[in-house]
């Protein structure tokens, strides 16, 4: 019957929506397949109901000839039947092909769906054993020892579905309020005293319907609360179902004792005490189920098999079942025994019985197997196969959907957190998604995962970073008192400068929801005592301050504030429709209220007069600084614009002189400085007091950053008062006199005076120019001369300060940078051999000038093109090409552009960082042609400093989006620069590096510094390739441009290491499509076809010419051994003389034009060039063989490739991990005859190995002469023997003739062979 059932299964339709025509009894809209119903009934009948029980079901006698082990054997028969069925199904699955296996998988899934549908229904007890046996077999297939990947994935799918149902049922049972289930689950004894007029279940006396009081336990019940029907309620004495079944079981036990035989008296005496004990709660609940089945079943005796099946299951689980054998039989024949007890009939509804069945199912071995299934699924999350990990993650997700509390389990948490670091981005995202779906409903579970989720904010996958941010956002919003709120905000804001714009928008939107979104109206009307700021907003402000306490800088917060004020992070659809002005006004109003709240907090902290007052006040002032940095008008409210200046000005009198106090003063001075230009008028006494405080701090404060802020603020105050020229002039004269008095002795005071003098001229220039004082224009020229004098000082501190002061002056008067004398100073400080401190300061001066020009451009834009304030005079600086009458800014940058680009590849990392920042702002303003900096940006991609390489990559990425042709056209120059940069970083100049040194640079594994250089070089070039990889034409041009550098290499000291560098780069490109390595091989073949034959012929001809025309060799051209090759050239007896005669006596006069056999310098240069070109071809052949082995490309596949064919299907790319080593190739110029001969033989061997398919090539290849190829395909030559001359005419790359001096090429009678 099992075989026939399996055949029926195989003929079923292959869809999850198969016809389900078997209606389940009393179940609305629930149907299963007929074959599933057949299987369940077969398993029911396999329990082997004894014939004597069937025939004597109406006979109360227990005189039955079966032993006490019979129920256990029946259960074993059930298990064996289930094993027989599933084993044959699984054997059929593992033994079929892919299509048939998928069909069988669909059949099994449909079976499992049907069995789960009937699970815990009272009429189908066989569903649980069938599924249990399936799980046991699947656990074997899904275990770590199984090698069948398809079987494991199928097993994981089914196990996940079954385990999810088990967990779902456990949750339902735990939450079930049905009183009988609660009695079963509750082990405590119930209280015997109850109110007579209140139902003990619903605790309500007002419900319609009569209340019945149980005569056994004295508890009052509504009939419907008990799960019964009102019409079935007894008219006389009432007993609840618990008491009724307890009484029934007591009668059955008594009857069993009276029917026991003499041979069982001994057992009865041992167990008599326990048999007379009250029935357990589980036995009572089981009896309710048996009563229901007996009362509700039809006359077809089907209930006999079902009840016997239940008794066999319970018999197996009862440890004392052997002593209760007749008691179990009595429960089977309870109706016959209790025929006079009509009150024992069940009046429970079907829904109530289903709840009882569900509760009883939780005690079965099948339900207890959930932990084992979960353990196997968690172990599968650590498998090497990504397919198995993905399936296991999906299975665990289904279980978590059923009960999110599973995530709180320590084993589950460890396994899921392990997948946060999975190598596959999709698995990492799925693991985060698993946690993120249940954060809102179970915040306590999310709290356990917070630390690991926060780490994923820095993940390399964009989707993973997004999901991590969203999860942390949900954690913060789901719980008002989230304990990690501040840490969460710090982690989220760290991605505000993410390279992905969508993540930047997500960060801004998150903080908009946190702080800037308008709350409900009720929260905006609650104020704290004496405050004008709503309590809700005051709490939000404190949250921002707490976050700022843990941040190193307020710059990122300023970015968030700026973007929230503009609301530019909304979706494109919202932007197209226009941002709602109401939302913009709402955000601005909340920012203004936050600033007022911060000012209140500053006053409150100051009133405490504690020793840590400045430290507590600092974050509030820093946040005000951030708001003011974005929009100063936020700190100048229309109601009282001078409020912030007047409130903060007294704090400038602080006598503290530490770093915290200095930072506090800087922020206060910045706020005052930015607000002052917005004020029409300020009280005279406040203005005078402010100027006096600033002058005192300029003179006495030890922190130069504070002095800088004071000078800038003093000049702003002078513009407001209109009397600032005298104060600035006084300070300038003061520092002039101090410098005259100090000379060069006190370098600290001299440096401070130079610093202050430069700043006074920078910020006070416009005030002095607009005043009526005489000879003010001379101050700039004289100060420049003064700074030149101090630039000649021996002490570097004074030099740097003088250069810094000169930079400040040039910012105010940029036209001086076009003068020759200043130009010489700047060029000298930007030269390669200048001290790094001077280079840094010179670059910093240029950077500040460009920032100042950019800020002026923003001011001009804000004023809609209006003329700037008259004090700026005629020297206002144009800030971009074409902006203004004179392009002085662009002219200055172009004048020093080459020096700035040169410093971007400086040895010092800080100098490079300063230079690339200038490149960024120059490109942003459009002051130079972008193509000029492309090679330098490509070289900076290989920078060991991540901050430099990341910025260079971002600039390249932006440029490639706008001008892709620029990047493609300068890739070759960029690679050359990157090669030179890597060598300069490794401390080995390219001109003194050789091939072996280059190989050591890229193949060293000892962890030296050069290994870091090679790592960054590979990573950088790989990122460049990824940038252009999306376009097929672009990536092909990139590979072709690199390969073409091998065609005609120019003889120079650095060409050999550069070619090795290019070879390494090509070998390590991150290919993702099979089309990419195939095109690279195709390009290599074209170069080899053109060059190889000519080079081999030239080298062989030169070797023959060295032997002389007198045939000192054998007739067939074989070179004599070393002992016989002693001969005379130019009258000098040599043995293997040097081709480069400078190293021995060969060159004393061997190349004299008087000797017809001498070697001319031009011939020597030609053979050197040929050897170099041969070495380049060898590198390409080595690369080609490496690609074929790594990517599994045979000759047929390579030959079939055509770059002009459009690939319709994307072929998957499999890659082996094979190291690429080139240090076994010698491409140094030959120095001796043996060197030249060895180079020639190496070249021929490389060409020969190229004819061997990768599949037959091994690392231990033997150097054997291959069989000769006739008919147009030449065999490769191992030495200059007989076969060498015979095969010359058939050589595939050119015609060989000793008398012919014409180079072999395509113009001669060439017979070419397709290279594979």
Tab-separated table of C-alpha atoms in Angstrom, residues 339-490:
chain	number	residue	atom	x	y	z
A	339	UNK	CA	-22.760	1.997	30.527
A	340	UNK	CA	-24.901	2.868	33.500
A	341	UNK	CA	-23.185	6.238	33.891
A	342	UNK	CA	-24.946	8.336	31.299
A	343	UNK	CA	-23.748	11.502	33.000
A	344	UNK	CA	-20.214	10.762	31.786
A	345	UNK	CA	-21.086	11.825	28.264
A	346	UNK	CA	-19.069	14.773	26.998
A	347	UNK	CA	-20.853	18.023	26.219
A	348	UNK	CA	-17.700	19.960	25.174
A	349	UNK	CA	-17.770	21.794	21.847
A	350	UNK	CA	-15.346	20.924	19.078
A	351	UNK	CA	-13.433	24.178	19.552
A	352	UNK	CA	-12.897	23.306	23.189
A	353	UNK	CA	-11.648	19.832	22.290
A	354	UNK	CA	-9.259	21.326	19.717
A	355	UNK	CA	-7.769	23.470	22.459
A	356	UNK	CA	-7.409	20.400	24.652
A	357	UNK	CA	-5.726	18.496	21.806
A	358	UNK	CA	-3.338	21.391	21.258
A	359	UNK	CA	-2.412	21.436	24.947
A	360	UNK	CA	-1.858	17.658	25.030
A	361	UNK	CA	0.298	17.928	21.888
A	362	UNK	CA	2.791	20.126	23.722
A	363	UNK	CA	3.745	17.123	25.903
A	364	UNK	CA	4.530	14.894	22.907
A	365	UNK	CA	8.030	13.937	21.775
A	366	UNK	CA	7.347	15.705	18.475
A	367	UNK	CA	6.863	19.080	20.208
A	368	UNK	CA	9.926	18.465	22.363
A	369	UNK	CA	11.992	18.059	19.198
A	370	UNK	CA	11.816	21.791	18.431
A	371	UNK	CA	15.075	22.497	20.263
A	372	UNK	CA	16.949	19.903	18.202
A	373	UNK	CA	15.620	21.342	14.933
A	374	UNK	CA	16.569	24.858	15.965
A	375	UNK	CA	20.040	23.698	16.958
A	376	UNK	CA	20.658	22.176	13.520
A	377	UNK	CA	19.359	25.264	11.729
A	378	UNK	CA	21.631	27.514	13.787
A	379	UNK	CA	24.595	25.270	13.008
A	380	UNK	CA	23.757	25.564	9.301
A	381	UNK	CA	24.165	29.336	9.574
A	382	UNK	CA	27.904	28.751	9.937
A	383	UNK	CA	28.293	26.571	6.838
A	384	UNK	CA	30.733	27.478	4.075
A	385	UNK	CA	28.139	27.240	1.328
A	386	UNK	CA	26.325	30.582	0.890
A	387	UNK	CA	23.253	28.755	-0.415
A	388	UNK	CA	22.914	26.740	2.775
A	389	UNK	CA	23.501	29.833	4.914
A	390	UNK	CA	20.788	31.685	3.018
A	391	UNK	CA	18.308	28.810	3.389
A	392	UNK	CA	19.093	28.479	7.086
A	393	UNK	CA	18.619	32.220	7.590
A	394	UNK	CA	15.224	32.019	5.895
A	395	UNK	CA	14.241	29.048	8.078
A	396	UNK	CA	15.249	30.877	11.261
A	397	UNK	CA	13.330	33.937	10.029
A	398	UNK	CA	10.146	31.870	9.735
A	399	UNK	CA	10.579	30.641	13.303
A	400	UNK	CA	11.201	34.170	14.570
A	401	UNK	CA	8.059	35.355	12.783
A	402	UNK	CA	6.131	32.831	14.854
A	403	UNK	CA	7.765	33.925	18.114
A	404	UNK	CA	10.098	36.964	18.145
A	405	UNK	CA	11.126	36.036	21.690
A	406	UNK	CA	13.314	33.355	20.092
A	407	UNK	CA	15.762	36.140	19.227
A	408	UNK	CA	16.414	36.587	22.932
A	409	UNK	CA	17.770	33.048	23.230
A	410	UNK	CA	21.517	33.128	23.757
A	411	UNK	CA	22.275	30.508	21.095
A	412	UNK	CA	20.063	32.238	18.532
A	413	UNK	CA	21.587	35.608	19.349
A	414	UNK	CA	25.121	34.273	18.879
A	415	UNK	CA	24.226	32.639	15.562
A	416	UNK	CA	22.392	35.679	14.152
A	417	UNK	CA	25.122	38.092	15.262
A	418	UNK	CA	27.625	35.840	13.540
A	419	UNK	CA	25.768	36.386	10.265
A	420	UNK	CA	26.088	40.154	10.758
A	421	UNK	CA	29.709	39.603	9.690
A	422	UNK	CA	28.978	37.155	6.872
A	423	UNK	CA	31.087	37.440	3.734
A	424	UNK	CA	27.961	37.842	1.583
A	425	UNK	CA	26.210	41.208	1.695
A	426	UNK	CA	22.816	39.577	1.114
A	427	UNK	CA	23.237	37.331	4.168
A	428	UNK	CA	24.312	40.271	6.345
A	429	UNK	CA	21.308	42.262	5.212
A	430	UNK	CA	18.969	39.301	5.792
A	431	UNK	CA	20.321	38.865	9.331
A	432	UNK	CA	19.732	42.543	10.071
A	433	UNK	CA	16.282	42.338	8.509
A	434	UNK	CA	15.485	39.420	10.790
A	435	UNK	CA	16.208	41.546	13.859
A	436	UNK	CA	14.780	44.771	12.471
A	437	UNK	CA	11.288	43.408	11.802
A	438	UNK	CA	10.625	42.880	15.507
A	439	UNK	CA	12.261	45.903	17.108
A	440	UNK	CA	9.035	47.871	17.530
A	441	UNK	CA	7.038	44.973	19.005
A	442	UNK	CA	9.857	43.632	21.194
A	443	UNK	CA	12.183	46.484	22.213
A	444	UNK	CA	13.753	44.388	24.956
A	445	UNK	CA	14.939	41.902	22.330
A	446	UNK	CA	16.343	44.683	20.140
A	447	UNK	CA	18.333	46.018	23.076
A	448	UNK	CA	20.373	42.810	23.175
A	449	UNK	CA	21.414	43.280	19.548
A	450	UNK	CA	22.148	46.999	19.704
A	451	UNK	CA	25.933	46.777	19.980
A	452	UNK	CA	26.347	44.414	17.033
A	453	UNK	CA	23.828	46.268	14.881
A	454	UNK	CA	25.665	49.540	15.557
A	455	UNK	CA	28.865	47.978	14.211
A	456	UNK	CA	27.129	47.335	10.876
A	457	UNK	CA	26.680	51.088	10.347
A	458	UNK	CA	30.250	51.037	9.035
A	459	UNK	CA	29.607	48.012	6.772
A	460	UNK	CA	30.947	48.032	3.220
A	461	UNK	CA	27.530	47.156	1.799
A	462	UNK	CA	25.258	50.127	1.176
A	463	UNK	CA	22.084	48.122	1.826
A	464	UNK	CA	23.537	46.797	5.084
A	465	UNK	CA	24.390	50.304	6.308
A	466	UNK	CA	20.894	51.509	5.452
A	467	UNK	CA	19.239	48.638	7.278
A	468	UNK	CA	21.429	49.149	10.354
A	469	UNK	CA	20.499	52.840	10.513
A	470	UNK	CA	16.799	52.046	10.188
A	471	UNK	CA	16.981	49.407	12.919
A	472	UNK	CA	18.715	51.767	15.336
A	473	UNK	CA	16.188	54.469	14.467
A	474	UNK	CA	13.347	52.058	15.269
A	475	UNK	CA	15.015	51.171	18.557
A	476	UNK	CA	15.084	54.841	19.530
A	477	UNK	CA	11.486	55.548	18.513
A	478	UNK	CA	9.939	52.348	19.903
A	479	UNK	CA	10.982	53.134	23.459
A	480	UNK	CA	10.851	56.631	24.967
A	481	UNK	CA	13.483	55.742	27.558
A	482	UNK	CA	15.856	53.824	25.309
A	483	UNK	CA	19.048	53.495	27.346
A	484	UNK	CA	21.421	53.718	24.358
A	485	UNK	CA	19.760	56.718	22.733
A	486	UNK	CA	22.824	58.968	22.837
A	487	UNK	CA	25.140	56.246	21.551
A	488	UNK	CA	22.667	55.504	18.773
A	489	UNK	CA	22.631	59.151	17.686
A	490	UNK	CA	26.430	59.290	17.645
